mmCIF file with all atom_site columns, C-alpha atoms in Angstrom:
data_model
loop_
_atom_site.group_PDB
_atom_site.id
_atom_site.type_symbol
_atom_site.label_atom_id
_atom_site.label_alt_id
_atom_site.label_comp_id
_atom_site.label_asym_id
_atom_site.label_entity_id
_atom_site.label_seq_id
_atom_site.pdbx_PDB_ins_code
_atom_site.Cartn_x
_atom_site.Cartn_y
_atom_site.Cartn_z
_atom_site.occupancy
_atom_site.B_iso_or_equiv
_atom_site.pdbx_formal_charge
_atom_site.auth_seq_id
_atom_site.auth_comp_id
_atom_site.auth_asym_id
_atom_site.auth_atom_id
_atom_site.pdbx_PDB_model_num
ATOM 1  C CA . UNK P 1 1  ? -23.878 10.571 20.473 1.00 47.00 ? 272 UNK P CA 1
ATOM 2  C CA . UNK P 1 2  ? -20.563 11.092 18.416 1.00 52.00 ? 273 UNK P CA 1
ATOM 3  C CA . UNK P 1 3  ? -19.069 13.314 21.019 1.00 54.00 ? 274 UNK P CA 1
ATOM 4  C CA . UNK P 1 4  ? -19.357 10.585 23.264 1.00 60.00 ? 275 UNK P CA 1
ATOM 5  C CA . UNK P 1 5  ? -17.665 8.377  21.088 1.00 59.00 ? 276 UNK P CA 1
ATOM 6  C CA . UNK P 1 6  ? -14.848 10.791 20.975 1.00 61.00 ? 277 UNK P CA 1
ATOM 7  C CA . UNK P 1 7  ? -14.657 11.429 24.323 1.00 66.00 ? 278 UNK P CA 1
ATOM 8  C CA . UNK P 1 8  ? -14.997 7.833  25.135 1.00 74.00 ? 279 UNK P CA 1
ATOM 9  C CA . UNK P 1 9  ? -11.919 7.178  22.101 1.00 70.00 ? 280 UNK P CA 1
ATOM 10 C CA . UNK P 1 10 ? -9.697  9.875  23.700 1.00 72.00 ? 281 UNK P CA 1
ATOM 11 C CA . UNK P 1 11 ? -10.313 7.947  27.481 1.00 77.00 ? 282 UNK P CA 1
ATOM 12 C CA . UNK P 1 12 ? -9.298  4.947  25.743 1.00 74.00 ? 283 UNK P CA 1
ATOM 13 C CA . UNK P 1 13 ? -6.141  6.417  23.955 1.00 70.00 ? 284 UNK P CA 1
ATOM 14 C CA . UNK P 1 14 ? -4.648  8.070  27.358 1.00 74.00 ? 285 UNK P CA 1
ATOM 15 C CA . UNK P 1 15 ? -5.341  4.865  28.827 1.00 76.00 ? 286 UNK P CA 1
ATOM 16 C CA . UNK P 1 16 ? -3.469  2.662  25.878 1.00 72.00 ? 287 UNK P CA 1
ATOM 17 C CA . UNK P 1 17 ? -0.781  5.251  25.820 1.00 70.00 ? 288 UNK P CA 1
ATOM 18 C CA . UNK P 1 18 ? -0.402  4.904  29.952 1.00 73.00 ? 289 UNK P CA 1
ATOM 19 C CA . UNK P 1 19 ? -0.283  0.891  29.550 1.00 72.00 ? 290 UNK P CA 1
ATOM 20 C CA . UNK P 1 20 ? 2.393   0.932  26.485 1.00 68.00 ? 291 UNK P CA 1
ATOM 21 C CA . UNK P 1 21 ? 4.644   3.315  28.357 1.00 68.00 ? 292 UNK P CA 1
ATOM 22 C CA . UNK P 1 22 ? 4.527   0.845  30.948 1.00 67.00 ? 293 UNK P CA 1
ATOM 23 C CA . UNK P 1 23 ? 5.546   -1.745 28.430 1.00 65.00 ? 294 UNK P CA 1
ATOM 24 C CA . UNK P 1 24 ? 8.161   0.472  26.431 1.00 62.00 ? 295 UNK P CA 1
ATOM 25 C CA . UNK P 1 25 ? 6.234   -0.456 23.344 1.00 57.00 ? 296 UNK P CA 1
ATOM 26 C CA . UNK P 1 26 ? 5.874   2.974  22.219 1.00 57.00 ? 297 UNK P CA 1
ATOM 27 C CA . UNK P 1 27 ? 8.326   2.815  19.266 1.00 68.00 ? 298 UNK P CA 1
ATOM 28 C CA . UNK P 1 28 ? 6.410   0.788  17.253 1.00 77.00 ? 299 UNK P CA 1
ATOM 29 C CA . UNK P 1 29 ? 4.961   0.641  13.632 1.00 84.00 ? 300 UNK P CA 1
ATOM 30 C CA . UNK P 1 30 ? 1.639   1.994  13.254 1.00 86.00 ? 301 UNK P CA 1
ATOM 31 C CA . UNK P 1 31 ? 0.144   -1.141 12.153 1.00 91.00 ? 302 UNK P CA 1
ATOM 32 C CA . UNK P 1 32 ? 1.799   -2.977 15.386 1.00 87.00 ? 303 UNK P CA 1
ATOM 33 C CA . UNK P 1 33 ? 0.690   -0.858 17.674 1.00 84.00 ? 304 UNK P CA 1
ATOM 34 C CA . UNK P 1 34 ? -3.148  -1.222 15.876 1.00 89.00 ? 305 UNK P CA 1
ATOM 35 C CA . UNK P 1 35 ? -2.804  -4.765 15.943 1.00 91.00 ? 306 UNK P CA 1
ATOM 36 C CA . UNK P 1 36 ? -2.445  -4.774 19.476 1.00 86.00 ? 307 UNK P CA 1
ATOM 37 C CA . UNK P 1 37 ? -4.865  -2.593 20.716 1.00 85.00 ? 308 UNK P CA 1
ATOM 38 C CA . UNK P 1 38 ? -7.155  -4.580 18.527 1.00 89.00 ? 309 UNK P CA 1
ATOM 39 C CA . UNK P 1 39 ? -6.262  -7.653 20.272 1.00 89.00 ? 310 UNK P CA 1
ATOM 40 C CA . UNK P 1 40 ? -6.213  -6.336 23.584 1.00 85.00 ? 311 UNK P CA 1
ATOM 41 C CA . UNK P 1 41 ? -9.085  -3.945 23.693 1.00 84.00 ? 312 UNK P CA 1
ATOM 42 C CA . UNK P 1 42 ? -11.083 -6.170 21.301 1.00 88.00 ? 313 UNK P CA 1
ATOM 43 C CA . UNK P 1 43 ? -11.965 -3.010 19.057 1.00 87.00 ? 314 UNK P CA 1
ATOM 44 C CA . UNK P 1 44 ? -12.671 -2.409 15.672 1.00 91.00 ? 315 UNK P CA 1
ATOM 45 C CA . UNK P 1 45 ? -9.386  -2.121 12.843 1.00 92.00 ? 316 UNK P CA 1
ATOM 46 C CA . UNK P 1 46 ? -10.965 1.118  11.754 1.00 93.00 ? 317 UNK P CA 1
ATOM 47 C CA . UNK P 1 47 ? -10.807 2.396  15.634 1.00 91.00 ? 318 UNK P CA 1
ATOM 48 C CA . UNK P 1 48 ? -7.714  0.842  16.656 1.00 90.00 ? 319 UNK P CA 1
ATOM 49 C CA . UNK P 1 49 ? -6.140  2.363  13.800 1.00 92.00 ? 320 UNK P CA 1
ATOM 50 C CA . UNK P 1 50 ? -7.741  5.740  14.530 1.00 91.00 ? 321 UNK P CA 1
ATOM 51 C CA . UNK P 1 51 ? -6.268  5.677  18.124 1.00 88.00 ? 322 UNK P CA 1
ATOM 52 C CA . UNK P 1 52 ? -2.933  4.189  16.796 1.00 88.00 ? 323 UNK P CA 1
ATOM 53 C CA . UNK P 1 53 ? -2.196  7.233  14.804 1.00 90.00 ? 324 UNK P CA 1
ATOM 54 C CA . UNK P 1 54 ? -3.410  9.591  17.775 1.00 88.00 ? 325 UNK P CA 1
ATOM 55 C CA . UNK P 1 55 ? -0.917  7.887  19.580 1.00 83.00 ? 326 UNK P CA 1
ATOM 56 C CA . UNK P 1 56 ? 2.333   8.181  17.002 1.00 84.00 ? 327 UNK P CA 1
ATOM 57 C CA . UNK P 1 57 ? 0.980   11.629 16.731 1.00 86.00 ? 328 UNK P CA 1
ATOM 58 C CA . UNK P 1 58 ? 1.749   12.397 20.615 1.00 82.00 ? 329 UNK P CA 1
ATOM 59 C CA . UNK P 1 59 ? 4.626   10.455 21.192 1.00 78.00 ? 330 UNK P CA 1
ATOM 60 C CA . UNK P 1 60 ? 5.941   12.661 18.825 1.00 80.00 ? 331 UNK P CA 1
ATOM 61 C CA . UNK P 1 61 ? 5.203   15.543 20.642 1.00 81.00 ? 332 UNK P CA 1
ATOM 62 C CA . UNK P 1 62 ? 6.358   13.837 23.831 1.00 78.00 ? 333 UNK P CA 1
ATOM 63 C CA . UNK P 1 63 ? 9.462   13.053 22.288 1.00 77.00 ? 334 UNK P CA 1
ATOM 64 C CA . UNK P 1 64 ? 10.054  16.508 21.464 1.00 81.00 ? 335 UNK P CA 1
ATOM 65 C CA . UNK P 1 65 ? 9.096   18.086 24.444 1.00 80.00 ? 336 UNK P CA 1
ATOM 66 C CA . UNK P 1 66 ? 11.548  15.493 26.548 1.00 77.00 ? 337 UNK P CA 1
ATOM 67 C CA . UNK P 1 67 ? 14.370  16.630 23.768 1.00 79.00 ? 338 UNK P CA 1
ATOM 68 C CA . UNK P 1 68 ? 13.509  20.353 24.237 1.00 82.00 ? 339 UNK P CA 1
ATOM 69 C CA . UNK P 1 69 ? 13.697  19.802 28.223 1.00 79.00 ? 340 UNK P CA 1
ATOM 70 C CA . UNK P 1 70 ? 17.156  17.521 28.651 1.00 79.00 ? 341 UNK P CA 1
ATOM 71 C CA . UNK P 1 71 ? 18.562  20.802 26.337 1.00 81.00 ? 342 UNK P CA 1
ATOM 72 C CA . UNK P 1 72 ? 17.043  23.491 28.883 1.00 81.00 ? 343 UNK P CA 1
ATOM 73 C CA . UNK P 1 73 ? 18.628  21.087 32.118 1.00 78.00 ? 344 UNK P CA 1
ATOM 74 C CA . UNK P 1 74 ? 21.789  20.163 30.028 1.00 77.00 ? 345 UNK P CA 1
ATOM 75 C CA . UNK P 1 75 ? 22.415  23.719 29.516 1.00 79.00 ? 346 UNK P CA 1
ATOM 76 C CA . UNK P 1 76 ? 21.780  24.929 33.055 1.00 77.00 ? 347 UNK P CA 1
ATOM 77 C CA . UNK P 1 77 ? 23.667  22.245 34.464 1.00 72.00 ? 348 UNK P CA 1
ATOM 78 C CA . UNK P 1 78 ? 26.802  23.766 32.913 1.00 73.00 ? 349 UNK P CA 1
ATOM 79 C CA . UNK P 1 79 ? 26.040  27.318 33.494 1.00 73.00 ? 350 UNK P CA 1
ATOM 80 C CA . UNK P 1 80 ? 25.583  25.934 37.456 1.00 68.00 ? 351 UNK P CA 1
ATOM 81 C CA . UNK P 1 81 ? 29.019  23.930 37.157 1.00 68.00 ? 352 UNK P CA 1
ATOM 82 C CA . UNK P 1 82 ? 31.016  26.927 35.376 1.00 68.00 ? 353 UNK P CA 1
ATOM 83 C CA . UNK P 1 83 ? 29.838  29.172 38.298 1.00 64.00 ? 354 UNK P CA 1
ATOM 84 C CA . UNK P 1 84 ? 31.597  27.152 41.304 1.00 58.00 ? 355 UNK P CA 1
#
């Protein structure tokens, strides 16, 4: 039964994550961003919190990922330009 709570809780999170990118509320306070996914999922504190941090935790990889890949275009952008 826990591993369906899990998988449930990580269905949940992608689908939090999708709405707040929609709403560009991802850069937000942990306790915010619990707060509201209390309110709107109607969850427990302990769970919304839980799912809160899982989401900080990825944006941060997101974040870095989008950093890493605006280098990598920035870069061959110029290398395209200095050729013509």
């Amino acid at each position: 039964m826990e591993v369906r709570e899990t998988i449930t809780e990580e269905i949940l999170m992608k689908s939090v994550l999708k709405t707040l990118r929609e709403h560009k509320k991802l850069h937000m306070s942990k306790k915010e961003l619990a707060e509201i996914l209390k309110n709107i999922f109607g969850i427990s504190s302990e769970l919304s919190c839980e799912i809160a941090e899982k989401i900080q935790r990825e944006n941060k990889v997101l974040e870095v990922d989008f950093k890493s890949n605006m280098k990598i275009v920035k870069k061959t952008s110029k290398n395209q330009t200095s050729k013509k």
